[in-house]
């Protein structure tokens, strides 16, 4: 009996060794790949981040792609696992009685709990790592965009130090992530190896408790072999599920991060999409999201509007009521920080109003309202694309683009010299427009764009601040000749002569309205219509 047992045990041990050799070989390969992966990850972080610095959408889609790959690995295993587990559970129950499946299930539950405990901190750290990657990328982009200004401040060392600080924070989090993942891998591997021993304990219990005493040596040997096979495969099925925990922790971290980014972006889109940019009509949504057509001769309606900046409790403007209608040019003045640009942010739904009602009743675009922001915005591409921007993208079917008009408006804006530099309207340029144009040229080019698009209403936020008063006069005259109603924000008193009404923001929520032509009669009525 002892010899038979020894013989069958040796056979099983052979089988076990083969199995363990396979498992061991698989693990060694996986571990070396993981080690290489971890070492590479630090370099990967640096290199990928350097290349893929300033494109958040691309970054999200990369994360999503990574997520999809990991999900497909998980899905394939998760689909197959229930079948193999059911099949081997049935055979295990048949071969070893209840003790086999119960101990294996118990072992799996313990393994799952241990993995859950080890996975928790990994998800949080992975999330943190993704966030720090974003911060580092943002800093990198900030330096690229403002390289010249930083150079004038001789700020190379300071910026280098600050960027390094962010990189160090990122690398520290990566190291911490690697350390935490190490414990998870140790847990997973220990579970795998101990599973092999468990199968032999399950087989040994009925043998030593005498359940198989009536069997002949040959039958016992065959039974042990069969039981070992079934148990090992059942354990292996569970092991594969536990192995998924490493992938699962990555998936959970990425999902959390992508989910958060998507929520923020959807929130922004939801706030911005109250009117249809491609439509020639004007629309507004009421609180129940019903659409109403707005008045046609009015660009903006402000009704008892109060607003403040997001990080302050003090109101910038309180209880402002105003209608801006066609033909009445409005100048918004006030000291620095009194909320002039913030008014445009509220009008554009970039900021929420604190109370009151604000409505932009015309569409955004050539037939409605266009904004020239304080910082000129130039796109990449040819000179034609700069001038017609954003016509090509938003209104692809708007008709042929007229070369003579573009050249004429470049001349009127005083930047026909750029045409000589580029060598033509459609010549591809390999420079960054922000690097080669002076601030004044950028502002003039934006005016050429405005002339070309010829909106009904032009909102100009300190759009001539880098130009002389003569240049300013010429540009304003052209705007008026082209039939635009102007809403200007600025500090210069020279602007007054081009406007009919002045809205002065006095700070602390106070404001004053006055006529600029025909005396200084006060318009401090709450519901004044202009
Ligand atoms: N993105 C922002 N987040 C939080 N607060 C902001 C933001 N932008 C501006 N602010 C704050 O809101 C207040 C009003 O700013 P705003 O840009 O409207 O001033 P402004 O009157 O246009 O000044 P300026 O004449 O210098 O252009 C300021 O105190 C400013 O610090």
XYZ file of C-alpha atoms and ligand atoms in Angstrom:
561
model
C 0.000 0.000 0.000
C 2.813 2.375 0.939
C 4.629 1.511 -2.299
C 1.503 2.086 -4.334
C 0.930 5.382 -2.634
C 4.578 6.300 -3.164
C 4.355 5.327 -6.812
C 1.186 7.256 -7.456
C 2.506 10.178 -5.449
C 5.688 10.173 -7.561
C 3.584 10.169 -10.718
C 1.557 13.033 -9.392
C 4.717 14.806 -8.301
C 6.040 14.370 -11.866
C 2.839 15.805 -13.163
C 3.020 18.548 -10.550
C 6.611 19.360 -11.448
C 5.726 19.546 -15.135
C 2.813 21.738 -14.301
C 4.884 23.928 -11.997
C 7.667 24.112 -14.588
C 5.154 25.402 -17.063
C 3.609 27.792 -14.545
C 7.101 28.819 -13.387
C 8.293 29.399 -16.924
C 5.186 31.427 -17.680
C 5.644 33.455 -14.494
C 9.347 34.049 -15.096
C 8.623 35.316 -18.564
C 5.794 37.498 -17.303
C 7.897 38.842 -14.447
C 10.839 39.696 -16.680
C 8.460 41.438 -19.020
C 7.003 43.311 -16.076
C 10.453 44.316 -14.833
C 11.372 45.577 -18.273
C 8.013 47.306 -18.419
C 8.541 49.027 -15.055
C 12.054 50.155 -15.960
C 10.858 51.351 -19.330
C 7.929 53.134 -17.824
C 9.987 55.954 -16.348
C 11.635 56.614 -19.725
C 8.295 56.138 -21.387
C 6.787 58.814 -19.156
C 9.466 61.297 -20.101
C 9.509 60.586 -23.796
C 5.810 60.178 -24.438
C 4.991 63.239 -22.393
C 7.551 65.285 -24.302
C 6.083 64.275 -27.649
C 2.447 64.410 -26.702
C 2.455 67.596 -24.699
C -0.379 69.796 -25.680
C -3.219 67.730 -26.954
C -5.661 66.763 -24.211
C -8.079 65.093 -26.626
C -5.297 62.944 -28.021
C -4.293 62.143 -24.466
C -7.825 61.081 -23.563
C -8.085 58.951 -26.665
C -4.709 57.349 -25.862
C -5.922 56.512 -22.382
C -9.159 55.223 -23.839
C -7.223 53.085 -26.316
C -5.073 51.671 -23.522
C -8.231 51.027 -21.566
C -9.867 49.232 -24.505
C -6.860 46.926 -24.953
C -6.909 45.971 -21.303
C -10.675 45.546 -21.348
C -10.451 43.180 -24.330
C -7.818 41.065 -22.507
C -10.102 40.930 -19.505
C -13.222 40.272 -21.539
C -11.719 37.273 -23.356
C -10.777 35.656 -20.048
C -14.020 36.561 -18.364
C -16.063 35.048 -21.183
C -14.195 31.730 -21.150
C -13.775 31.406 -17.369
C -17.375 30.543 -16.361
C -17.430 27.590 -18.768
C -14.079 26.128 -17.730
C -14.843 26.727 -14.052
C -18.247 25.012 -14.263
C -16.766 22.099 -16.184
C -13.887 21.465 -13.787
C -16.016 22.136 -10.689
C -18.343 19.375 -11.827
C -15.428 16.960 -12.387
C -13.742 17.989 -9.159
C -16.998 17.367 -7.230
C -17.264 14.006 -8.896
C -13.640 13.047 -8.154
C -12.970 14.465 -4.701
C -16.415 14.996 -3.202
C -17.508 18.356 -1.698
C -14.155 18.901 0.025
C -12.379 19.664 -3.289
C -14.623 22.417 -4.725
C -15.303 23.917 -1.272
C -11.600 24.255 -0.419
C -10.791 25.653 -3.861
C -13.674 28.135 -3.688
C -12.602 29.108 -0.154
C -9.037 29.561 -1.385
C -10.282 31.755 -4.234
C -12.339 33.909 -1.836
C -9.293 34.412 0.420
C -7.149 35.210 -2.633
C -9.753 37.699 -3.927
C -9.976 39.493 -0.580
C -6.167 39.716 -0.354
C -6.004 41.067 -3.899
C -8.763 43.560 -3.234
C -6.808 44.905 -0.247
C -3.629 45.177 -2.349
C -5.435 46.739 -5.320
C -7.135 49.597 -3.410
C -4.082 51.856 -3.072
C -3.003 51.092 -6.648
C -6.178 52.550 -8.159
C -5.803 55.757 -6.143
C -2.093 56.068 -7.032
C -2.720 55.374 -10.707
C -5.334 58.118 -10.718
C -2.872 60.472 -9.029
C -0.203 59.552 -11.555
C -2.499 60.383 -14.482
C -3.289 63.739 -12.867
C 0.383 64.574 -12.319
C 1.140 63.603 -15.917
C -1.453 66.183 -16.968
C 0.098 68.847 -14.695
C 3.559 68.152 -16.040
C 2.342 68.298 -19.625
C 0.552 71.577 -18.930
C 3.729 73.118 -17.484
C 5.682 71.940 -20.484
C 3.144 73.504 -22.835
C 3.158 76.754 -20.841
C 6.922 77.062 -21.321
C 6.688 76.331 -25.027
C 4.000 78.952 -25.569
C 5.692 81.615 -23.446
C 9.324 80.784 -24.234
C 10.176 84.256 -25.480
C 8.644 86.107 -22.545
C 10.406 83.779 -20.109
C 13.685 84.387 -21.951
C 13.291 88.164 -21.504
C 13.007 87.540 -17.764
C 16.091 85.275 -17.909
C 13.785 82.751 -16.280
C 15.376 79.638 -17.788
C 16.747 78.326 -14.485
C 13.602 79.087 -12.525
C 11.373 77.417 -15.094
C 13.753 74.468 -15.301
C 13.573 74.082 -11.521
C 9.801 74.372 -11.421
C 9.313 71.945 -14.287
C 11.696 69.512 -12.624
C 9.692 69.802 -9.431
C 6.580 68.646 -11.271
C 8.527 65.891 -12.978
C 9.904 64.731 -9.617
C 6.381 64.634 -8.164
C 5.308 62.535 -11.137
C 8.294 60.190 -10.835
C 7.745 59.811 -7.094
C 4.165 58.806 -7.703
C 5.310 56.373 -10.379
C 7.824 54.845 -7.970
C 5.144 54.542 -5.326
C 2.857 52.938 -7.915
C 5.563 50.461 -8.892
C 6.124 49.562 -5.221
C 2.438 49.004 -4.650
C 2.141 46.975 -7.835
C 5.086 44.866 -6.656
C 3.078 43.736 -3.610
C 0.137 42.928 -5.822
C 2.364 40.826 -8.109
C 3.858 39.054 -5.085
C 0.320 38.329 -3.851
C -0.801 37.051 -7.250
C 2.279 34.837 -7.678
C 2.005 33.436 -4.133
C -1.603 32.594 -4.840
C -0.561 30.810 -8.046
C 2.154 28.730 -6.363
C 0.164 27.829 -3.253
C -2.651 26.682 -5.527
C -0.409 23.840 -6.711
C 0.046 22.595 -3.130
C -3.656 22.914 -2.405
C -4.486 20.369 -5.097
C -2.299 17.786 -3.345
C -3.804 18.518 0.055
C -7.271 17.998 -1.447
C -6.191 14.641 -2.905
C -4.371 13.549 0.254
C -7.293 14.121 2.654
C -9.626 11.337 1.309
C -6.661 8.966 0.868
C -5.424 9.339 4.444
C -8.933 9.321 5.926
C -9.383 5.862 4.323
C -12.138 6.699 1.815
C -10.255 4.884 -0.960
C -9.094 1.939 1.163
C -11.109 -0.558 -0.931
C -9.399 0.363 -4.218
C -6.664 -1.698 -5.829
C -3.244 -0.055 -6.195
C -3.711 0.477 -9.933
C -7.165 2.034 -9.490
C -5.885 4.297 -6.715
C -2.974 5.417 -8.823
C -5.277 6.263 -11.744
C -7.695 8.064 -9.384
C -4.934 10.192 -7.863
C -3.726 11.149 -11.329
C -7.210 12.082 -12.460
C -8.011 14.015 -9.280
C -4.743 15.909 -9.447
C -5.449 16.872 -13.052
C -8.967 18.112 -12.311
C -7.963 20.019 -9.164
C -4.984 21.670 -10.846
C -7.124 22.820 -13.740
C -9.846 24.169 -11.464
C -7.264 26.058 -9.436
C -5.675 27.260 -12.637
C -9.070 28.627 -13.743
C -9.312 30.649 -10.544
C -5.672 31.667 -10.796
C -6.325 33.197 -14.183
C -9.147 35.234 -12.689
C -6.900 36.424 -9.858
C -4.214 37.284 -12.418
C -6.717 39.713 -13.897
C -6.521 41.833 -10.747
C -3.363 43.556 -12.025
C -5.130 44.499 -15.241
C -8.244 45.371 -13.278
C -6.380 47.871 -11.073
C -5.036 49.628 -14.188
C -8.457 49.625 -15.798
C -10.063 51.048 -12.638
C -7.471 53.881 -12.466
C -7.821 54.822 -16.131
C -11.603 54.572 -16.024
C -11.735 56.889 -13.034
C -9.496 59.426 -14.768
C -11.190 59.282 -18.172
C -14.612 59.369 -16.532
C -13.704 62.511 -14.614
C -12.298 64.235 -17.725
C -15.385 63.333 -19.728
C -17.718 64.614 -17.019
C -15.908 67.968 -16.925
C -15.921 68.262 -20.719
C -19.596 67.351 -20.992
C -20.381 69.893 -18.307
C -18.540 72.596 -20.280
C -20.260 71.586 -23.525
C -23.611 71.597 -21.814
C -23.048 75.146 -20.623
C -21.807 76.363 -24.007
C -24.287 74.758 -26.395
C -27.262 76.950 -25.761
C -27.348 78.248 -29.285
C -26.631 76.747 -32.642
C -23.470 78.315 -34.116
C -24.231 77.357 -37.708
C -27.752 78.709 -37.688
C -28.646 82.104 -39.101
C -31.482 82.502 -36.604
C -31.269 83.282 -32.984
C -32.360 80.883 -30.271
C -32.566 80.624 -26.566
C -33.467 77.854 -24.144
C -35.677 78.512 -21.202
C -35.251 76.687 -17.922
C -37.208 73.717 -19.344
C -34.917 73.609 -22.408
C -37.690 74.786 -24.753
C -36.318 76.753 -27.679
C -37.585 80.265 -28.413
C -36.622 82.582 -31.239
C -35.041 85.792 -29.979
C -35.561 89.370 -31.132
C -33.727 90.061 -34.367
C -32.434 93.610 -33.856
C -30.922 92.977 -30.442
C -27.631 91.225 -29.840
C -27.577 90.958 -26.050
C -30.156 91.188 -23.312
C -28.991 91.535 -19.732
C -31.705 91.527 -17.118
C -30.841 92.223 -13.448
C -27.541 90.478 -14.099
C -25.032 89.975 -11.286
C -21.773 88.113 -11.673
C -18.493 87.458 -9.906
C -15.263 85.651 -10.640
C -15.192 81.931 -9.704
C -12.688 82.290 -6.852
C -14.147 85.378 -5.250
C -17.215 86.134 -3.147
C -17.363 89.783 -4.150
C -19.697 90.688 -7.015
C -18.013 92.351 -9.984
C -21.309 93.706 -11.286
C -24.649 93.800 -9.493
C -28.126 94.078 -10.979
C -27.178 95.247 -14.479
C -30.011 95.564 -17.000
C -29.194 96.431 -20.579
C -30.122 95.656 -24.177
C -27.537 96.085 -26.905
C -29.285 96.681 -30.214
C -28.215 97.214 -33.785
C -26.782 100.650 -34.574
C -25.948 101.618 -30.982
C -22.231 101.345 -30.318
C -21.404 100.586 -26.707
C -18.126 101.226 -24.913
C -17.419 99.319 -21.678
C -14.798 100.998 -19.502
C -13.504 100.560 -15.984
C -10.350 100.080 -14.011
C -8.285 96.926 -14.264
C -10.040 93.936 -12.765
C -13.478 95.559 -12.552
C -14.981 92.802 -14.700
C -15.033 94.037 -18.318
C -13.762 90.813 -19.874
C -15.752 88.862 -17.302
C -18.917 90.381 -18.772
C -18.007 88.724 -22.084
C -17.301 85.468 -20.269
C -20.794 85.561 -18.786
C -22.307 86.452 -22.175
C -20.530 83.492 -23.725
C -21.598 81.169 -20.895
C -17.974 80.522 -19.979
C -18.941 81.728 -16.504
C -22.275 81.299 -14.817
C -24.181 84.419 -13.766
C -24.666 84.753 -10.014
C -28.239 85.900 -10.549
C -30.356 87.506 -13.222
C -30.742 86.681 -16.866
C -28.387 86.960 -19.800
C -29.140 86.147 -23.384
C -27.187 86.406 -26.611
C -29.981 86.679 -29.109
C -28.011 86.499 -32.354
C -26.044 83.552 -33.578
C -22.294 83.348 -33.329
C -20.643 83.869 -36.714
C -20.529 86.074 -39.791
C -24.263 86.786 -39.799
C -24.423 87.471 -36.089
C -21.834 88.308 -33.463
C -18.072 87.896 -33.470
C -15.688 88.419 -30.575
C -12.126 89.672 -30.870
C -10.550 88.509 -27.601
C -7.953 90.462 -25.663
C -5.229 88.019 -26.683
C -5.327 87.663 -30.488
C -6.016 84.112 -31.536
C -4.176 82.804 -34.584
C -4.633 79.350 -35.966
C -2.039 77.222 -37.743
C -2.120 77.170 -41.532
C -1.899 79.519 -44.470
C -2.624 83.249 -44.529
C -5.996 82.542 -46.163
C -6.900 80.221 -43.304
C -5.972 82.945 -40.816
C -8.251 85.453 -42.507
C -11.284 83.256 -43.080
C -10.993 81.571 -39.673
C -13.208 79.905 -38.451
C -15.312 79.988 -41.606
C -13.723 76.978 -43.224
C -14.274 74.716 -40.255
C -17.674 75.845 -39.009
C -19.289 76.782 -42.316
C -17.735 74.401 -44.837
C -20.480 75.039 -47.403
C -20.345 78.837 -47.247
C -19.241 79.387 -50.846
C -16.036 80.198 -52.691
C -13.508 82.337 -50.974
C -12.772 85.576 -52.717
C -9.047 86.326 -53.103
C -9.535 90.004 -53.978
C -11.661 90.565 -50.900
C -9.061 88.966 -48.658
C -6.255 91.053 -50.182
C -8.353 94.223 -49.901
C -9.129 93.573 -46.227
C -5.494 92.792 -45.471
C -4.668 96.203 -46.957
C -7.411 97.935 -44.984
C -6.118 96.321 -41.810
C -2.589 97.463 -42.686
C -1.004 94.013 -42.931
C -0.564 93.486 -46.659
C 3.163 93.121 -45.893
C 2.381 89.686 -44.434
C 1.203 88.590 -47.865
C 4.675 89.375 -49.239
C 6.296 87.437 -46.417
C 4.216 84.319 -46.943
C 4.567 84.538 -50.729
C 0.832 84.085 -51.338
C -2.467 83.411 -49.662
C -2.167 79.652 -49.903
C 1.563 79.192 -49.299
C 2.237 76.768 -46.455
C 4.359 78.421 -43.771
C 6.643 76.493 -41.459
C 6.694 79.108 -38.736
C 4.561 79.653 -35.678
C 2.425 82.743 -36.335
C 2.769 83.832 -32.717
C 6.557 83.872 -33.027
C 6.833 85.878 -36.231
C 4.125 88.527 -35.870
C 4.359 91.502 -33.537
C 1.415 92.046 -31.129
C 0.247 94.957 -33.305
C 0.404 92.840 -36.474
C -1.561 90.104 -34.727
C -4.268 92.596 -33.768
C -4.371 93.964 -37.313
C -4.634 90.462 -38.768
C -7.577 89.804 -36.440
C -9.232 92.945 -37.803
C -8.664 91.686 -41.369
C -10.507 88.540 -40.264
C -13.305 90.668 -38.797
C -13.634 92.695 -42.021
C -13.784 89.553 -44.066
C -16.424 87.903 -41.874
C -18.435 91.146 -41.536
C -20.640 90.246 -38.582
C -23.608 92.387 -37.564
C -22.103 92.846 -34.091
C -18.390 92.983 -33.284
C -17.301 92.688 -29.663
C -13.776 94.059 -29.349
C -11.929 93.405 -26.098
C -9.021 95.862 -26.047
C -8.535 94.848 -29.661
C -6.452 97.927 -30.550
C -4.350 98.129 -27.371
C -1.099 97.506 -29.281
C -1.849 100.048 -32.006
C -1.503 103.792 -32.386
C -4.554 106.042 -32.140
C -4.366 106.714 -35.905
C -4.412 102.989 -36.682
C -7.232 102.544 -34.205
C -9.234 105.314 -35.928
C -8.791 103.724 -39.337
C -9.816 100.270 -38.147
C -12.907 101.580 -36.303
C -13.927 103.631 -39.328
C -13.736 100.560 -41.555
C -15.794 98.511 -39.095
C -18.518 101.137 -39.179
C -18.374 101.445 -42.966
C -18.947 97.695 -43.137
C -22.124 98.159 -41.069
C -21.007 96.567 -37.828
C -22.426 97.516 -34.447
C -19.506 97.736 -32.050
C -19.251 96.730 -28.423
C -15.773 97.725 -27.283
C -13.967 97.117 -24.029
C -11.025 99.372 -23.317
C -9.250 101.975 -21.242
C -8.411 104.611 -23.846
C -10.470 107.797 -23.923
C -9.781 107.945 -27.684
C -12.335 105.134 -28.064
C -15.210 107.315 -26.846
C -15.724 109.078 -30.187
C -16.640 105.833 -31.951
C -19.389 104.891 -29.484
C -22.824 106.138 -28.448
C -23.148 104.742 -24.955
C -20.680 104.112 -22.193
C -21.032 101.424 -19.532
C -18.588 102.153 -16.741
C -17.811 99.390 -14.287
C -16.805 100.966 -10.990
C -15.888 97.886 -8.954
C -17.675 96.380 -5.942
C -20.717 95.609 -8.108
C -21.375 99.256 -9.049
C -21.830 100.461 -12.624
C -22.905 103.597 -14.530
C -24.476 104.044 -17.944
C -24.201 107.302 -19.883
C -24.653 108.691 -23.383
C -21.448 109.649 -25.089
C -23.050 111.783 -27.792
C -25.443 114.638 -27.096
C -24.438 115.353 -23.518
C -23.912 113.227 -20.446
C -27.469 112.428 -19.535
C -27.489 109.602 -17.073
C -29.046 106.267 -18.027
C -29.048 104.660 -14.646
C -32.499 103.205 -15.142
C -32.592 99.508 -14.505
C -34.448 98.440 -17.643
C -33.076 100.926 -20.089
C -33.233 99.798 -23.725
C -30.689 101.096 -26.223
N -10.100 82.585 -15.119
C -10.294 83.260 -14.011
N -10.542 82.615 -12.871
C -10.767 83.280 -11.739
N -10.761 84.623 -11.643
C -10.521 85.320 -12.759
C -10.279 84.686 -13.997
N -10.065 85.624 -14.922
C -10.176 86.801 -14.292
N -10.449 86.634 -13.013
C -10.635 87.674 -12.000
O -11.858 88.339 -12.290
C -11.731 89.730 -12.049
C -12.181 90.480 -13.295
O -11.326 90.159 -14.356
P -11.504 90.744 -15.818
O -10.589 89.991 -16.720
O -12.926 90.775 -16.137
O -10.974 92.219 -15.625
P -10.975 93.422 -16.675
O -11.870 94.470 -16.153
O -11.240 92.921 -18.047
O -9.464 93.890 -16.506
P -8.428 94.428 -17.607
O -8.790 95.845 -17.844
O -7.124 94.300 -16.939
O -8.567 93.568 -18.817
C -10.275 89.984 -11.712
O -10.192 90.162 -10.311
C -9.571 88.736 -12.121
O -8.505 88.465 -11.250
